[in-house]
């Protein structure tokens, strides 16, 4: 008997998509270029850095052919600052730390200068224009010098990329034990914020509101999907039963002659 698949994308599928994130490696030996579905991979020439998909970088790391350079956000200092923003800033008491800007969105430095960046389209081999989105954005590339005035931010696949690098390339990270602890604390804090959003799900279930998910990662959405959808479905059933009871009471009052149709107008005027 086949079991029904859960609605939406599952956490293993999210982790599979995260393996297409581009990371920076430092090759240990020469390797010829590869022709992949995602495009051409340049030849690897030590000690020149190269950007590869995460799945290929992990494969070379396990074969001891390359070292992986951690992205700018995967260090103890940026993670500690992001955790401080999540827990101690009143502005983000019920919100999430801001994500990195997408192409065409103004960064903090651009806003301070009054500049308005323009999104640059890319082209497929067939010449069609498109605008990339995660995991096809360079959000996990190693950077030697962070831009001044830019606060650290978590990319869309931060949880998956961080756990994969901790499992396969912990010797390439700075203080991996502290990084693992900070990632765990960030995950707990942010999941608590998602669960605390149940208060507004009542309005969302009736079409009068919603839940802000700006800055939430892919794995966080996948893990909380079942909880959120279950709460919304339960609230919808409760609302439907209340509406049915109200209609039955109205029909009973009309049958007994005790229903006043002007009562609804008076209630609306009072509201």
Coordinates of C-alpha atoms in Angstrom, one line a residue:
X1 CA 0.0 0.0 0.0
X2 CA 1.4 3.3 -1.0
X3 CA 1.4 6.1 1.5
X4 CA 0.3 9.6 0.3
X5 CA 3.0 12.1 -0.1
X6 CA 2.9 15.1 2.2
X7 CA 1.8 18.4 0.7
X8 CA 4.6 20.7 -0.5
X9 CA 8.3 20.1 -0.7
X10 CA 9.8 17.9 1.9
X11 CA 13.0 18.6 4.0
X12 CA 15.1 16.1 2.1
X13 CA 14.1 17.7 -1.2
X14 CA 15.0 21.1 0.2
X15 CA 18.4 19.9 1.2
X16 CA 18.8 18.5 -2.3
X17 CA 18.1 21.9 -3.8
X18 CA 20.5 23.5 -1.4
X19 CA 23.3 21.4 -2.9
X20 CA 23.1 23.6 -6.0
X21 CA 24.3 26.6 -4.0
X22 CA 27.6 28.0 -5.2
X23 CA 30.5 27.9 -2.8
X24 CA 34.2 28.7 -3.0
X25 CA 36.9 26.1 -2.9
X26 CA 40.7 26.0 -2.9
X27 CA 41.8 23.0 -5.1
X28 CA 44.7 20.9 -4.1
X29 CA 45.4 19.4 -7.5
X30 CA 44.7 20.2 -11.1
X31 CA 41.4 19.1 -12.5
X32 CA 40.0 19.5 -16.0
X33 CA 36.9 21.5 -16.6
X34 CA 33.4 19.9 -16.6
X35 CA 30.3 20.4 -18.6
X36 CA 27.4 20.3 -16.3
X37 CA 23.7 20.9 -16.8
X38 CA 24.1 24.2 -14.9
X39 CA 26.9 25.3 -17.1
X40 CA 30.6 25.0 -17.7
X41 CA 32.9 24.5 -14.7
X42 CA 36.3 26.1 -15.2
X43 CA 39.5 24.0 -14.8
X44 CA 40.8 23.9 -11.3
X45 CA 44.3 25.2 -10.9
X46 CA 45.9 25.4 -7.4
X47 CA 46.1 27.7 -5.6
X48 CA 43.6 29.7 -7.5
X49 CA 40.1 29.8 -6.0
X50 CA 37.1 28.6 -7.8
X51 CA 33.3 28.6 -7.4
X52 CA 31.5 25.3 -7.6
X53 CA 28.1 23.8 -6.8
X54 CA 28.0 22.6 -3.2
X55 CA 27.5 19.0 -4.2
X56 CA 30.6 19.0 -6.3
X57 CA 32.6 20.8 -3.6
X58 CA 31.6 18.2 -1.0
X59 CA 32.6 15.4 -3.4
X60 CA 36.1 16.9 -3.9
X61 CA 36.4 17.5 -0.2
X62 CA 35.7 13.9 0.6
X63 CA 38.2 12.9 -2.0
X64 CA 40.7 15.3 -0.4
X65 CA 41.1 17.1 -3.6
X66 CA 40.0 20.5 -2.4
X67 CA 39.3 22.6 0.7
X68 CA 36.0 24.6 1.1
X69 CA 36.2 28.2 2.1
X70 CA 33.3 29.1 4.4
X71 CA 31.0 31.9 3.3
X72 CA 31.2 35.3 5.0
X73 CA 28.2 34.6 7.3
X74 CA 29.4 31.2 8.5
X75 CA 31.8 32.5 11.1
X76 CA 31.3 32.9 14.9
X77 CA 31.3 36.7 14.8
X78 CA 28.6 37.2 12.1
X79 CA 26.4 34.5 13.6
X80 CA 26.7 36.0 17.1
X81 CA 25.7 39.4 15.7
X82 CA 22.7 37.9 13.9
X83 CA 21.7 36.0 17.1
X84 CA 21.9 39.3 19.0
X85 CA 19.7 41.0 16.4
X86 CA 17.1 38.2 16.6
X87 CA 17.0 38.2 20.4
X88 CA 17.8 41.7 21.8
X89 CA 16.6 44.2 19.2
X90 CA 13.1 45.3 19.9
X91 CA 12.6 45.9 16.1
X92 CA 12.9 42.2 15.4
X93 CA 11.1 40.9 18.5
X94 CA 8.4 39.4 16.3
X95 CA 10.3 39.5 13.0
X96 CA 13.3 37.9 11.5
X97 CA 16.7 39.4 10.7
X98 CA 16.8 40.9 7.3
X99 CA 17.9 38.6 4.5
X100 CA 20.6 39.5 1.9
X101 CA 19.2 41.8 -0.8
X102 CA 18.1 40.2 -4.1
X103 CA 19.4 41.5 -7.4
X104 CA 17.7 44.9 -7.9
X105 CA 16.8 45.4 -4.3
X106 CA 18.7 48.3 -2.5
X107 CA 21.2 47.2 0.1
X108 CA 21.8 49.2 3.3
X109 CA 24.8 51.0 1.7
X110 CA 22.7 51.9 -1.4
X111 CA 19.9 53.3 0.7
X112 CA 22.3 55.4 2.6
X113 CA 23.7 56.8 -0.6
X114 CA 20.3 57.3 -2.2
X115 CA 21.1 54.9 -5.0
X116 CA 18.6 52.6 -6.7
X117 CA 20.3 49.5 -8.1
X118 CA 18.9 48.0 -11.2
X119 CA 18.3 44.2 -11.5
X120 CA 20.5 42.7 -14.2
X121 CA 18.9 39.9 -16.2
X122 CA 20.8 36.9 -17.3
X123 CA 20.3 34.9 -20.5
X124 CA 19.9 31.2 -21.1
X125 CA 21.8 29.4 -23.9
X126 CA 18.7 29.9 -26.0
X127 CA 18.9 33.7 -25.4
X128 CA 15.9 34.0 -23.1
X129 CA 16.1 36.5 -20.3
X130 CA 15.7 35.5 -16.6
X131 CA 16.4 36.8 -13.2
X132 CA 18.1 34.3 -10.8
X133 CA 16.9 33.4 -7.3
X134 CA 18.2 31.1 -4.6
X135 CA 20.0 28.7 -4.9
X136 CA 21.4 30.4 -8.1
X137 CA 22.6 33.5 -6.3
X138 CA 26.2 34.0 -4.9
X139 CA 25.0 34.2 -1.3
X140 CA 27.5 31.5 0.0
X141 CA 30.6 32.6 -1.8
X142 CA 33.6 33.3 0.4
X143 CA 34.5 37.0 0.6
X144 CA 37.8 38.4 1.9
X145 CA 36.5 41.9 2.7
X146 CA 32.9 42.4 3.6
X147 CA 31.4 45.6 2.4
X148 CA 31.5 48.4 4.9
X149 CA 28.1 49.2 6.5
X150 CA 26.6 45.9 5.5
X151 CA 25.3 43.9 8.4
X152 CA 25.6 40.1 8.2
X153 CA 22.6 38.2 7.0
X154 CA 21.5 34.7 6.6
X155 CA 20.9 33.4 3.0
X156 CA 17.8 31.4 2.0
X157 CA 19.5 28.0 2.5
X158 CA 21.5 29.0 5.6
X159 CA 20.5 26.0 7.7
X160 CA 21.1 23.3 5.0
X161 CA 24.5 24.8 3.9
X162 CA 25.7 25.3 7.4
X163 CA 24.9 21.7 8.5
X164 CA 26.4 20.2 5.3
X165 CA 29.7 22.1 5.8
X166 CA 29.8 21.2 9.5
X167 CA 29.3 17.5 8.6
X168 CA 31.8 17.2 5.7
X169 CA 34.2 20.1 6.1
X170 CA 34.4 21.0 9.8
X171 CA 38.2 21.2 9.6
X172 CA 37.8 24.1 7.1
X173 CA 35.6 26.2 9.5
X174 CA 36.8 28.6 12.2
X175 CA 35.8 27.1 15.6
X176 CA 33.2 24.6 14.3
X177 CA 31.9 23.8 17.8
X178 CA 30.9 27.4 18.4
X179 CA 29.4 27.6 14.9
X180 CA 27.3 24.5 15.6
X181 CA 26.1 25.9 18.8
X182 CA 25.2 29.3 17.3
X183 CA 23.3 27.6 14.4
X184 CA 21.3 25.5 16.9
X185 CA 20.4 28.6 19.0
X186 CA 19.4 30.6 15.8
X187 CA 17.2 27.7 14.7
X188 CA 15.5 27.5 18.1
X189 CA 14.9 31.2 18.3
X190 CA 13.5 31.5 14.8
X191 CA 11.3 28.5 15.1
X192 CA 9.9 29.9 18.3
X193 CA 9.0 33.1 16.4
X194 CA 7.2 31.0 13.8
X195 CA 5.2 29.1 16.4
X196 CA 4.3 32.3 18.2
X197 CA 2.7 33.6 15.0
X198 CA -0.3 31.3 15.6
X199 CA -2.1 34.3 17.1
X200 CA -2.5 35.8 13.7
X201 CA -3.4 32.6 11.9
X202 CA -7.0 33.0 13.0
X203 CA -7.3 36.0 10.8
X204 CA -5.4 34.3 8.0
X205 CA -7.7 31.3 8.1
X206 CA -10.7 33.6 7.4
X207 CA -9.0 35.6 4.7
X208 CA -8.4 38.6 6.8
X209 CA -4.7 38.5 7.5
X210 CA -1.5 36.6 7.0
X211 CA 1.9 35.7 8.5
X212 CA 5.0 37.6 7.5
X213 CA 7.8 35.2 6.5
X214 CA 10.4 37.8 5.3
X215 CA 13.8 36.4 6.1
X216 CA 12.7 32.9 6.8
X217 CA 14.9 30.2 5.3
X218 CA 13.8 27.3 3.0
X219 CA 14.3 24.6 5.6
X220 CA 12.4 26.6 8.2
X221 CA 9.4 26.9 5.9
X222 CA 9.5 23.2 5.1
X223 CA 9.7 22.1 8.7
X224 CA 6.9 24.4 9.9
X225 CA 4.6 23.8 6.9
X226 CA 2.8 20.9 8.5
X227 CA 2.3 22.8 11.8
X228 CA 1.1 26.0 10.2
X229 CA -1.3 24.3 7.7
X230 CA -2.7 22.1 10.5
X231 CA -3.5 25.1 12.6
X232 CA -5.1 26.9 9.7
X233 CA -7.2 23.9 8.8
X234 CA -8.3 23.5 12.4
X235 CA -9.3 27.2 12.6
X236 CA -11.2 27.0 9.4
X237 CA -13.2 24.0 10.7
X238 CA -14.0 25.9 13.9
X239 CA -15.0 29.0 12.0
X240 CA -17.2 26.9 9.7
X241 CA -18.9 25.2 12.7
X242 CA -19.6 28.6 14.3
X243 CA -21.1 29.9 11.1
X244 CA -23.3 26.8 10.7
X245 CA -24.5 27.2 14.3
X246 CA -25.3 30.8 13.7
X247 CA -27.3 30.0 10.5
X248 CA -29.2 27.3 12.3
X249 CA -30.1 29.6 15.1
X250 CA -31.2 32.3 12.6
X251 CA -33.4 29.8 10.8
X252 CA -35.0 28.6 14.1
X253 CA -35.8 32.2 15.1
X254 CA -37.3 32.9 11.7
X255 CA -39.5 29.8 12.0
X256 CA -40.6 30.8 15.5
X257 CA -41.3 34.4 14.4
X258 CA -38.8 35.9 16.7
X259 CA -36.2 36.9 14.2
X260 CA -35.9 40.7 13.5
X261 CA -34.1 41.3 10.1
X262 CA -33.2 44.9 11.3
X263 CA -31.1 43.4 14.0
X264 CA -28.3 42.7 11.6
X265 CA -28.3 46.3 10.3
X266 CA -28.1 47.6 13.9
X267 CA -25.2 45.3 14.7
X268 CA -23.4 46.6 11.6
X269 CA -24.0 50.2 12.6
X270 CA -22.7 49.6 16.1
X271 CA -19.6 47.9 14.6

